[in-house]
Amino acid sequence: MNQSIDLNGTWQLRWYDGGERGERLGRLLRDEVEWERAWPAKVPGSVHETLLELGRIPDPHLGTNVLACRWVEEMIWYYRRTFEAPRLRRGERAWLVFDAMDLAAQIYVNGKEAGCHANAFYPSRLEVTDLLVSGTNHLLVRIESGLFHAMHRSAAGLNVREHHQLTKMPWLRQTMSQHGWDWSPRLLNVGLRGGVRLEIASGVNWEGASLLSELSEDLGEGTVTARIFTHNLGEKPCQGEVTLTIEETGETCRTIVDLQPGTNSLKAVLGVSKPKLWWPVGHGKQSRYSAIVTLRVGDREIGSATRRFGFRHVRINQDPHPQEGRYFIVEINRKPIFCKGGNYVPVDLIHSRADGSRHAALVERALESNCNFLRIWGGGVYESDDFYEICDAKGILVWQEFVFACAKYPVFDEAFLADVTREATHQVRRLAHHPSLVIWCGNNEMEVGCYNWGYDKGVAYPDYALFHLVLPRVLKAEDPTRYYQPSSPISPGHEAPNADHIGDQHPWSIGFGDNDFRKYRDMISRFPNEGGILGPNSLPTVRAAIAGDPDKPHGFAWELHDNATVSWDDTPPYAPDLMIEQWLGKRVKEMTIEDYVYWAGVVQGSGLAEYIKNFRRRMFDSSAAIFWMYNDIWPCSRSWTIVDYYLRRTPAFWPVRRAFAPVTVVVTREEKSVKVYGVNEGEQTTATLRCGLMALNGKYPLDENKSVALPANASTLLAEFPAARWDKLGIKTHVAFAVLANDAGEIARDALILPLFREMEWPKAKVSVTRKGGNAVFTSDTFAWRVCLDLDGEQALPDNFFDIYPGIPTVLPWPEKFVKPKILRIGNPQGK
């Protein structure tokens, strides 16, 4: 097997500001005195991480510290180390491999330039055969965030905001959001984020492997295709043997292959009869297999790789809809799956800190909130192997976008096109074996830009062929098994890309200027995968965000950590503040931070629940409820999320979790009728339904009980009654309600409120809490709205921000060893 020398560990770090002091590169390459003042730096890692550990910068996530860290991205940095290399034997060649670099780097070996690299999304591989010496070698990397690399470029005509023009964002192949987004500050990463090694080979060099699995239409036959990418270093062809083995079954195939001089793509195919299937969470087991692929030439093993994979059949059903347009249903193993989840964005401002444990915690929170789907948004990253391994194991479906978003990209530049083609090829090969990955998408919202944002002006449509020609070709060559669409949202047949009746949707008519989320109730979107409502992080996270500010909204740190949409030109000033006033009659600037977290959390949670319940009750006319966004990149005073930067549950987490429950009940008003829908993702079951009209003061003028059947994997109309009686009783004093239960207890409940919350005639609420065995029992004689037990978001409570119906106990599991729950807040006036 070929030799690999690990170059990770402690390097030396120096800096240069690009100014009058002069770069001193020549002296840095040859003069040890220049390195006497160097800092120790961990590789893999980043400059920000190193400076944090050394106390040279403050934590950029807190208060206004991110502004104090901006100088880091404006510097040129030098990493240096020595390493020992053996004497190369005749026919041996050597390469330096950098798995991930942020961003623009020149690499020097023993004082001579080995090459350069400027893409954070695929490795750098540089041949250094003629630069190595036997014994001690000196390796220096000159690296910077991309600002110097792109300073001669122009972003004019590429439809980006001023701060993206300043950093030349479209030209730089790195995470887009680190240039600043509505939910992220600017913090351009710099450093050696991935591992570094020296590879030595002779004869044939192993350069990587990729694995695809397919499942027949009848689900009875699986096929595994392994591909090995090699370089025959000789001048003549040779033969080798590829062995592909399924570890769990012992099935093996051996394939004789010819290796021509130069690069080769070798293939082995193995069939598996009656394989165990991989299913998304809630629909079956996540059965997986391990494939081992090995290449031998003669009696020598060249390389080997193991890939964990699963067999599942994926179809994106876009058959004609009987009423209008087409369906958009993700079908796994011939079963329609209603996709529930959020948009996953980079998990830390400092990307090198995004480790497996952080992804694992976020996926666990997703499961806790009843998600089964995460969309990897196109302005972020190609998510890590750790992330995908966790999603494979837990049954989370993933939509991965290529990293392009909300701009025009300079594909007219030949070198840029070649670079992003290499990037796409690498990423498709890397992720091909993961069963959780079901959809590739070309970009975020750039098709909308072509239709609505003036992408025909300035530099007209410079990247259109990338998404409609180049990337489809890459996928056809590297992974023809997966569905691909050029953009999100998009509508087949060149209809308007955000059309509701076809394709996928970003239903942003609500959430910016218009925050009357009651309008969600009328939306019919085939596959809504980006829409949301702003709200707070958890209380301690908001306080971390505004460190240094008074305990009130709208200080300097608050505004820095606030969502940028508060000042967008096409929305009312501070529209999220106006939303709180619109819904509650309360002014944010008059609140304490604790007041704000509670009340804004009530509004955001209610809005997201409306979004989710509307689409779920339309299952499968609508086939998803995917909101913007799931997680945060840093602490926020106001954000879109249900899990904040510190992995705490925001107030909206709880209404979202209830709305995503596998079995739930939804009350709606449609024209002259009130309707009750039962949503069941599991097997067919029966339940008892109690529904009707409830007076806030405690009476039930309409109260019906009936046994109902809940068919499998369906939304079913369970009950219906005229709305006229509700109108007569008064919509400000009465709500429509439904409670679904079985022998084990309550399954779900829902209450439909028609007016704005501030218009309701809320009675005083006096809630009692008692312990009964392993449960906490909450009761009230009147309707108690949005009962809050916790604002910190660190505990996995059975529920929070819930309603108590008059005379109908709310029973929560509460082990006796836990302290009796304490009510912090209730939305309506409290009794004495």
PDB file of N, CA and C in Angstrom, residues 131 231 263 310 316 373 412 544 547 561 580 652 671 777 796 826:
ATOM      1  N   LEU A 131      10.683  18.578  -5.262  1.00  0.00           N
ATOM      2  CA  LEU A 131      10.968  19.585  -4.242  1.00  0.00           C
ATOM      3  C   LEU A 131      11.405  18.977  -2.919  1.00  0.00           C
ATOM      4  N   HIS A 231      -4.226   6.706 -10.536  1.00  0.00           N
ATOM      5  CA  HIS A 231      -3.272   7.288 -11.477  1.00  0.00           C
ATOM      6  C   HIS A 231      -2.192   6.244 -11.734  1.00  0.00           C
ATOM      7  N   THR A 263      -4.705   8.923 -15.555  1.00  0.00           N
ATOM      8  CA  THR A 263      -5.824   8.740 -14.636  1.00  0.00           C
ATOM      9  C   THR A 263      -6.776   7.661 -15.141  1.00  0.00           C
ATOM     10  N   GLY A 310     -26.917   2.338   2.275  1.00  0.00           N
ATOM     11  CA  GLY A 310     -28.217   1.719   2.481  1.00  0.00           C
ATOM     12  C   GLY A 310     -28.951   1.573   1.162  1.00  0.00           C
ATOM     13  N   ILE A 316     -39.130  11.108  -6.986  1.00  0.00           N
ATOM     14  CA  ILE A 316     -39.799  12.391  -6.787  1.00  0.00           C
ATOM     15  C   ILE A 316     -41.008  12.391  -7.713  1.00  0.00           C
ATOM     16  N   PHE A 373     -36.521  15.726   7.940  1.00  0.00           N
ATOM     17  CA  PHE A 373     -35.976  16.288   6.696  1.00  0.00           C
ATOM     18  C   PHE A 373     -35.207  17.559   7.031  1.00  0.00           C
ATOM     19  N   PHE A 412     -18.828  33.064 -16.857  1.00  0.00           N
ATOM     20  CA  PHE A 412     -18.224  33.487 -18.121  1.00  0.00           C
ATOM     21  C   PHE A 412     -16.704  33.384 -18.074  1.00  0.00           C
ATOM     22  N   ALA A 544     -26.557  36.572  25.932  1.00  0.00           N
ATOM     23  CA  ALA A 544     -25.176  36.442  25.451  1.00  0.00           C
ATOM     24  C   ALA A 544     -24.964  37.305  24.206  1.00  0.00           C
ATOM     25  N   ALA A 547     -24.540  41.068  25.089  1.00  0.00           N
ATOM     26  CA  ALA A 547     -23.611  41.340  26.190  1.00  0.00           C
ATOM     27  C   ALA A 547     -23.051  42.753  26.067  1.00  0.00           C
ATOM     28  N   HIS A 561     -26.859  41.803  16.390  1.00  0.00           N
ATOM     29  CA  HIS A 561     -27.317  40.409  16.403  1.00  0.00           C
ATOM     30  C   HIS A 561     -28.758  40.260  15.931  1.00  0.00           C
ATOM     31  N   ILE A 580     -45.181  42.237  16.444  1.00  0.00           N
ATOM     32  CA  ILE A 580     -45.550  42.041  17.843  1.00  0.00           C
ATOM     33  C   ILE A 580     -46.668  42.999  18.238  1.00  0.00           C
ATOM     34  N   ALA A 652     -40.164  28.906  20.130  1.00  0.00           N
ATOM     35  CA  ALA A 652     -40.926  28.340  19.012  1.00  0.00           C
ATOM     36  C   ALA A 652     -40.722  26.838  18.859  1.00  0.00           C
ATOM     37  N   GLU A 671     -64.595  28.575   4.370  1.00  0.00           N
ATOM     38  CA  GLU A 671     -65.846  29.199   3.952  1.00  0.00           C
ATOM     39  C   GLU A 671     -66.870  29.127   5.080  1.00  0.00           C
ATOM     40  N   VAL A 777     -50.104  17.408  36.367  1.00  0.00           N
ATOM     41  CA  VAL A 777     -51.442  17.657  35.845  1.00  0.00           C
ATOM     42  C   VAL A 777     -51.745  19.144  35.983  1.00  0.00           C
ATOM     43  N   ALA A 796     -35.018  19.094  28.212  1.00  0.00           N
ATOM     44  CA  ALA A 796     -35.890  18.354  27.296  1.00  0.00           C
ATOM     45  C   ALA A 796     -37.240  18.138  27.980  1.00  0.00           C
ATOM     46  N   ILE A 826     -48.152  33.127  31.597  1.00  0.00           N
ATOM     47  CA  ILE A 826     -49.364  32.722  30.888  1.00  0.00           C
ATOM     48  C   ILE A 826     -49.752  33.884  29.990  1.00  0.00           C
TER      49      ILE A 826
END
